[in-house]
Amino acid sequence: MNSDPTQPTPRPKRSSRRHARRLRRQRRRFFLIGAAVLLGAALLGAGPVQRFFNRSRAARFVAESAQLLEQNDLDGAQARAQAAVELMPHEPGALRAMATALSRATNVAALQWWEQLLQTGRATESDRRACVEQAIRVGDVTLATDQLQRLLAEQPEQPANLWLAAQFSAWRNDPAQTLKHATQAATRDPANRQYNLYLAKIGRAHV
């Protein structure tokens, strides 16, 4: 190394400067590639993450709606169910909460929510019975008949299905079928006080 201050400082070699520029370009390129990868991952992950949070919030609203129904707060239950549907419009739990809240309020609009739940293919047997009850309430013979026939075909010995068939027959003014189904329901669930009282009532009418 030249320690003489009177001597000029040697300039960096041209190859060294080119190497330094190349390193800077590589670092910049790697930075841009990394940023692009992170951005892409964020965009791809935004959908699933948002759906996860929406589903979690909707589930909370559904639970709150059920709790408010137990407290007989029909307006509050409907508001929570509506919030759940707005977050997850095709989620069975949200549709069920809305249909249930409106049914409890004897709102005829409940039937359309039961139908939407049926269309998801994830309605339970209990959901379908509730749909039939609502269809009877609003006078939709076609829907009530279709769903009741399906229930009886799949679970012909289920007391709740037979009880519903008795209610349907009474609505259709068919005393013989009403008595038949009510008798079957009470026979299969002899401890059910509601079934027995109803059977006794219609039995007296046939004496």
mmCIF file of C-alpha atoms in Angstrom:
data_model
loop_
_atom_site.group_PDB
_atom_site.id
_atom_site.type_symbol
_atom_site.label_atom_id
_atom_site.label_comp_id
_atom_site.label_asym_id
_atom_site.label_seq_id
_atom_site.Cartn_x
_atom_site.Cartn_y
_atom_site.Cartn_z
ATOM 1 C CA MET A 1 0.000 0.000 0.000
ATOM 2 C CA ASN A 2 1.308 3.467 -0.956
ATOM 3 C CA SER A 3 1.549 5.646 2.188
ATOM 4 C CA ASP A 4 3.055 8.618 0.449
ATOM 5 C CA PRO A 5 0.437 11.402 0.423
ATOM 6 C CA THR A 6 2.158 13.019 -2.476
ATOM 7 C CA GLN A 7 1.376 10.068 -4.677
ATOM 8 C CA PRO A 8 -2.092 9.995 -6.357
ATOM 9 C CA THR A 9 -4.625 7.511 -5.020
ATOM 10 C CA PRO A 10 -5.041 4.708 -7.502
ATOM 11 C CA ARG A 11 -8.491 4.619 -9.141
ATOM 12 C CA PRO A 12 -10.645 1.515 -8.722
ATOM 13 C CA LYS A 13 -10.347 -0.834 -11.539
ATOM 14 C CA ARG A 14 -13.099 -0.643 -14.145
ATOM 15 C CA SER A 15 -13.942 -4.307 -13.592
ATOM 16 C CA SER A 16 -14.564 -3.612 -9.892
ATOM 17 C CA ARG A 17 -17.033 -0.840 -10.720
ATOM 18 C CA ARG A 18 -18.886 -3.097 -13.135
ATOM 19 C CA HIS A 19 -19.044 -5.814 -10.515
ATOM 20 C CA ALA A 20 -20.472 -3.377 -7.961
ATOM 21 C CA ARG A 21 -23.143 -2.204 -10.421
ATOM 22 C CA ARG A 22 -24.022 -5.784 -11.228
ATOM 23 C CA LEU A 23 -24.476 -6.595 -7.548
ATOM 24 C CA ARG A 24 -26.743 -3.583 -7.090
ATOM 25 C CA ARG A 25 -28.861 -4.633 -10.064
ATOM 26 C CA GLN A 26 -29.124 -8.161 -8.705
ATOM 27 C CA ARG A 27 -30.163 -6.937 -5.287
ATOM 28 C CA ARG A 28 -32.789 -4.668 -6.871
ATOM 29 C CA ARG A 29 -34.055 -7.533 -9.021
ATOM 30 C CA PHE A 30 -34.296 -9.882 -6.044
ATOM 31 C CA PHE A 31 -36.122 -7.210 -4.071
ATOM 32 C CA LEU A 32 -38.671 -6.688 -6.865
ATOM 33 C CA ILE A 33 -39.181 -10.419 -7.284
ATOM 34 C CA GLY A 34 -39.685 -10.864 -3.547
ATOM 35 C CA ALA A 35 -42.146 -7.976 -3.405
ATOM 36 C CA ALA A 36 -44.087 -9.458 -6.314
ATOM 37 C CA VAL A 37 -44.223 -12.861 -4.626
ATOM 38 C CA LEU A 38 -45.440 -11.369 -1.360
ATOM 39 C CA LEU A 39 -48.067 -9.303 -3.135
ATOM 40 C CA GLY A 40 -49.297 -12.306 -5.067
ATOM 41 C CA ALA A 41 -49.487 -14.400 -1.917
ATOM 42 C CA ALA A 42 -51.417 -11.635 -0.174
ATOM 43 C CA LEU A 43 -53.890 -11.372 -3.038
ATOM 44 C CA LEU A 44 -54.367 -15.133 -3.229
ATOM 45 C CA GLY A 45 -54.758 -15.447 0.519
ATOM 46 C CA ALA A 46 -57.125 -12.516 0.935
ATOM 47 C CA GLY A 47 -60.152 -14.493 -0.277
ATOM 48 C CA PRO A 48 -59.782 -17.511 2.062
ATOM 49 C CA VAL A 49 -58.823 -15.321 5.013
ATOM 50 C CA GLN A 50 -61.812 -13.035 4.459
ATOM 51 C CA ARG A 51 -64.141 -16.023 4.147
ATOM 52 C CA PHE A 52 -62.734 -17.469 7.365
ATOM 53 C CA PHE A 53 -63.437 -14.264 9.279
ATOM 54 C CA ASN A 54 -66.874 -13.897 7.679
ATOM 55 C CA ARG A 55 -67.756 -17.461 8.597
ATOM 56 C CA SER A 56 -66.589 -16.942 12.168
ATOM 57 C CA ARG A 57 -68.596 -13.735 12.549
ATOM 58 C CA ALA A 58 -71.657 -15.321 10.932
ATOM 59 C CA ALA A 59 -71.463 -18.273 13.335
ATOM 60 C CA ARG A 60 -71.383 -15.837 16.243
ATOM 61 C CA PHE A 61 -74.442 -14.012 14.916
ATOM 62 C CA VAL A 62 -76.270 -17.337 14.466
ATOM 63 C CA ALA A 63 -75.545 -18.298 18.070
ATOM 64 C CA GLU A 64 -76.694 -14.882 19.287
ATOM 65 C CA SER A 65 -79.891 -15.188 17.235
ATOM 66 C CA ALA A 66 -80.687 -18.541 18.863
ATOM 67 C CA GLN A 67 -80.030 -17.095 22.310
ATOM 68 C CA LEU A 68 -82.308 -14.142 21.633
ATOM 69 C CA LEU A 69 -85.061 -16.498 20.480
ATOM 70 C CA GLU A 70 -84.828 -18.274 23.819
ATOM 71 C CA GLN A 71 -85.348 -14.877 25.436
ATOM 72 C CA ASN A 72 -88.329 -14.266 23.120
ATOM 73 C CA ASP A 73 -86.582 -11.264 21.567
ATOM 74 C CA LEU A 74 -87.869 -11.868 18.056
ATOM 75 C CA ASP A 75 -86.685 -8.568 16.591
ATOM 76 C CA GLY A 76 -83.193 -9.004 17.987
ATOM 77 C CA ALA A 77 -83.027 -12.602 16.772
ATOM 78 C CA GLN A 78 -84.057 -11.566 13.289
ATOM 79 C CA ALA A 79 -81.484 -8.748 13.224
ATOM 80 C CA ARG A 80 -78.666 -11.140 14.189
ATOM 81 C CA ALA A 81 -79.821 -13.688 11.629
ATOM 82 C CA GLN A 82 -79.908 -10.978 8.971
ATOM 83 C CA ALA A 83 -76.339 -9.996 9.841
ATOM 84 C CA ALA A 84 -75.256 -13.627 9.467
ATOM 85 C CA VAL A 85 -76.939 -13.929 6.064
ATOM 86 C CA GLU A 86 -75.289 -10.740 4.824
ATOM 87 C CA LEU A 87 -71.880 -12.200 5.678
ATOM 88 C CA MET A 88 -72.518 -15.737 4.410
ATOM 89 C CA PRO A 89 -75.609 -15.708 2.163
ATOM 90 C CA HIS A 90 -75.300 -19.384 1.207
ATOM 91 C CA GLU A 91 -74.304 -20.790 4.592
ATOM 92 C CA PRO A 92 -76.951 -23.280 5.876
ATOM 93 C CA GLY A 93 -76.568 -22.089 9.459
ATOM 94 C CA ALA A 94 -77.264 -18.478 8.494
ATOM 95 C CA LEU A 95 -80.247 -19.433 6.324
ATOM 96 C CA ARG A 96 -81.612 -21.640 9.104
ATOM 97 C CA ALA A 97 -81.297 -18.839 11.648
ATOM 98 C CA MET A 98 -83.173 -16.440 9.383
ATOM 99 C CA ALA A 99 -85.917 -18.951 8.578
ATOM 100 C CA THR A 100 -86.316 -19.880 12.244
ATOM 101 C CA ALA A 101 -86.489 -16.287 13.452
ATOM 102 C CA LEU A 102 -89.117 -15.376 10.859
ATOM 103 C CA SER A 103 -91.111 -18.559 11.566
ATOM 104 C CA ARG A 104 -91.223 -17.733 15.256
ATOM 105 C CA ALA A 105 -92.518 -14.290 14.330
ATOM 106 C CA THR A 106 -95.168 -15.963 12.095
ATOM 107 C CA ASN A 107 -93.777 -13.982 9.171
ATOM 108 C CA VAL A 108 -94.844 -15.466 5.822
ATOM 109 C CA ALA A 109 -91.438 -14.541 4.375
ATOM 110 C CA ALA A 110 -89.952 -17.412 6.407
ATOM 111 C CA LEU A 111 -90.933 -19.910 3.713
ATOM 112 C CA GLN A 112 -88.553 -18.466 1.130
ATOM 113 C CA TRP A 113 -85.674 -18.886 3.572
ATOM 114 C CA TRP A 114 -86.612 -22.500 4.264
ATOM 115 C CA GLU A 115 -86.694 -23.068 0.509
ATOM 116 C CA GLN A 116 -83.242 -21.514 0.112
ATOM 117 C CA LEU A 117 -81.961 -23.812 2.829
ATOM 118 C CA LEU A 118 -83.449 -26.822 1.023
ATOM 119 C CA GLN A 119 -81.659 -25.742 -2.155
ATOM 120 C CA THR A 120 -78.269 -25.987 -0.447
ATOM 121 C CA GLY A 121 -78.760 -29.732 -0.140
ATOM 122 C CA ARG A 122 -77.711 -29.527 3.506
ATOM 123 C CA ALA A 123 -81.092 -29.183 5.198
ATOM 124 C CA THR A 124 -81.704 -31.553 8.091
ATOM 125 C CA GLU A 125 -84.824 -33.625 8.635
ATOM 126 C CA SER A 126 -85.881 -31.124 11.278
ATOM 127 C CA ASP A 127 -85.398 -28.279 8.768
ATOM 128 C CA ARG A 128 -87.660 -30.000 6.275
ATOM 129 C CA ARG A 129 -90.371 -30.512 8.883
ATOM 130 C CA ALA A 130 -90.169 -26.829 9.748
ATOM 131 C CA CYS A 131 -90.486 -26.034 6.039
ATOM 132 C CA VAL A 132 -93.640 -28.170 5.809
ATOM 133 C CA GLU A 133 -95.108 -26.455 8.869
ATOM 134 C CA GLN A 134 -94.456 -23.053 7.325
ATOM 135 C CA ALA A 135 -95.858 -24.176 3.962
ATOM 136 C CA ILE A 136 -99.050 -25.286 5.723
ATOM 137 C CA ARG A 137 -99.201 -21.949 7.508
ATOM 138 C CA VAL A 138 -99.068 -19.952 4.272
ATOM 139 C CA GLY A 139 -101.101 -22.396 2.204
ATOM 140 C CA ASP A 140 -98.416 -23.725 -0.146
ATOM 141 C CA VAL A 141 -99.930 -27.133 -0.872
ATOM 142 C CA THR A 142 -97.346 -28.154 -3.475
ATOM 143 C CA LEU A 143 -94.299 -27.557 -1.298
ATOM 144 C CA ALA A 144 -95.910 -29.046 1.812
ATOM 145 C CA THR A 145 -96.969 -32.190 -0.079
ATOM 146 C CA ASP A 146 -93.592 -32.669 -1.743
ATOM 147 C CA GLN A 147 -91.511 -32.322 1.403
ATOM 148 C CA LEU A 148 -93.898 -34.371 3.552
ATOM 149 C CA GLN A 149 -93.860 -37.225 1.045
ATOM 150 C CA ARG A 150 -90.074 -37.165 1.067
ATOM 151 C CA LEU A 151 -89.987 -37.261 4.859
ATOM 152 C CA LEU A 152 -92.413 -40.191 5.047
ATOM 153 C CA ALA A 153 -90.555 -42.069 2.310
ATOM 154 C CA GLU A 154 -87.223 -41.721 4.110
ATOM 155 C CA GLN A 155 -88.422 -42.067 7.733
ATOM 156 C CA PRO A 156 -91.909 -43.622 7.727
ATOM 157 C CA GLU A 157 -91.706 -44.685 11.374
ATOM 158 C CA GLN A 158 -90.504 -41.330 12.710
ATOM 159 C CA PRO A 159 -93.195 -40.081 15.143
ATOM 160 C CA ALA A 160 -92.501 -36.433 14.329
ATOM 161 C CA ASN A 161 -93.070 -37.137 10.630
ATOM 162 C CA LEU A 162 -96.306 -38.987 11.353
ATOM 163 C CA TRP A 163 -97.466 -36.161 13.620
ATOM 164 C CA LEU A 164 -96.767 -33.692 10.844
ATOM 165 C CA ALA A 165 -98.706 -35.891 8.425
ATOM 166 C CA ALA A 166 -101.657 -35.742 10.828
ATOM 167 C CA GLN A 167 -101.474 -31.956 10.877
ATOM 168 C CA PHE A 168 -101.280 -31.862 7.093
ATOM 169 C CA SER A 169 -104.292 -34.160 6.762
ATOM 170 C CA ALA A 170 -106.287 -32.053 9.206
ATOM 171 C CA TRP A 171 -105.377 -28.959 7.179
ATOM 172 C CA ARG A 172 -106.572 -30.750 4.035
ATOM 173 C CA ASN A 173 -109.795 -31.679 5.840
ATOM 174 C CA ASP A 174 -109.190 -35.421 5.665
ATOM 175 C CA PRO A 175 -110.433 -36.827 9.015
ATOM 176 C CA ALA A 176 -109.607 -40.459 8.208
ATOM 177 C CA GLN A 177 -105.964 -39.757 7.374
ATOM 178 C CA THR A 178 -105.699 -37.373 10.302
ATOM 179 C CA LEU A 179 -106.808 -40.084 12.719
ATOM 180 C CA LYS A 180 -104.590 -42.678 11.058
ATOM 181 C CA HIS A 181 -101.405 -40.639 11.266
ATOM 182 C CA ALA A 182 -102.157 -39.295 14.742
ATOM 183 C CA THR A 183 -102.694 -42.866 15.978
ATOM 184 C CA GLN A 184 -99.413 -43.983 14.406
ATOM 185 C CA ALA A 185 -97.525 -41.075 15.966
ATOM 186 C CA ALA A 186 -98.936 -41.733 19.435
ATOM 187 C CA THR A 187 -98.289 -45.476 19.134
ATOM 188 C CA ARG A 188 -94.643 -44.949 18.257
ATOM 189 C CA ASP A 189 -94.135 -42.301 20.936
ATOM 190 C CA PRO A 190 -96.588 -43.198 23.718
ATOM 191 C CA ALA A 191 -94.918 -40.851 26.215
ATOM 192 C CA ASN A 192 -95.633 -37.785 24.079
ATOM 193 C CA ARG A 193 -98.403 -35.896 25.840
ATOM 194 C CA GLN A 194 -99.153 -33.667 22.850
ATOM 195 C CA TYR A 195 -99.741 -36.634 20.566
ATOM 196 C CA ASN A 196 -101.993 -38.384 23.073
ATOM 197 C CA LEU A 197 -104.075 -35.306 23.825
ATOM 198 C CA TYR A 198 -104.578 -34.602 20.138
ATOM 199 C CA LEU A 199 -105.465 -38.237 19.450
ATOM 200 C CA ALA A 200 -108.002 -38.196 22.269
ATOM 201 C CA LYS A 201 -109.514 -35.009 20.908
ATOM 202 C CA ILE A 202 -109.956 -36.207 17.336
ATOM 203 C CA GLY A 203 -110.903 -39.678 18.552
ATOM 204 C CA ARG A 204 -113.898 -38.231 20.402
ATOM 205 C CA ALA A 205 -114.879 -36.389 17.243
ATOM 206 C CA HIS A 206 -115.064 -39.704 15.393
ATOM 207 C CA VAL A 207 -117.190 -41.458 17.994
#
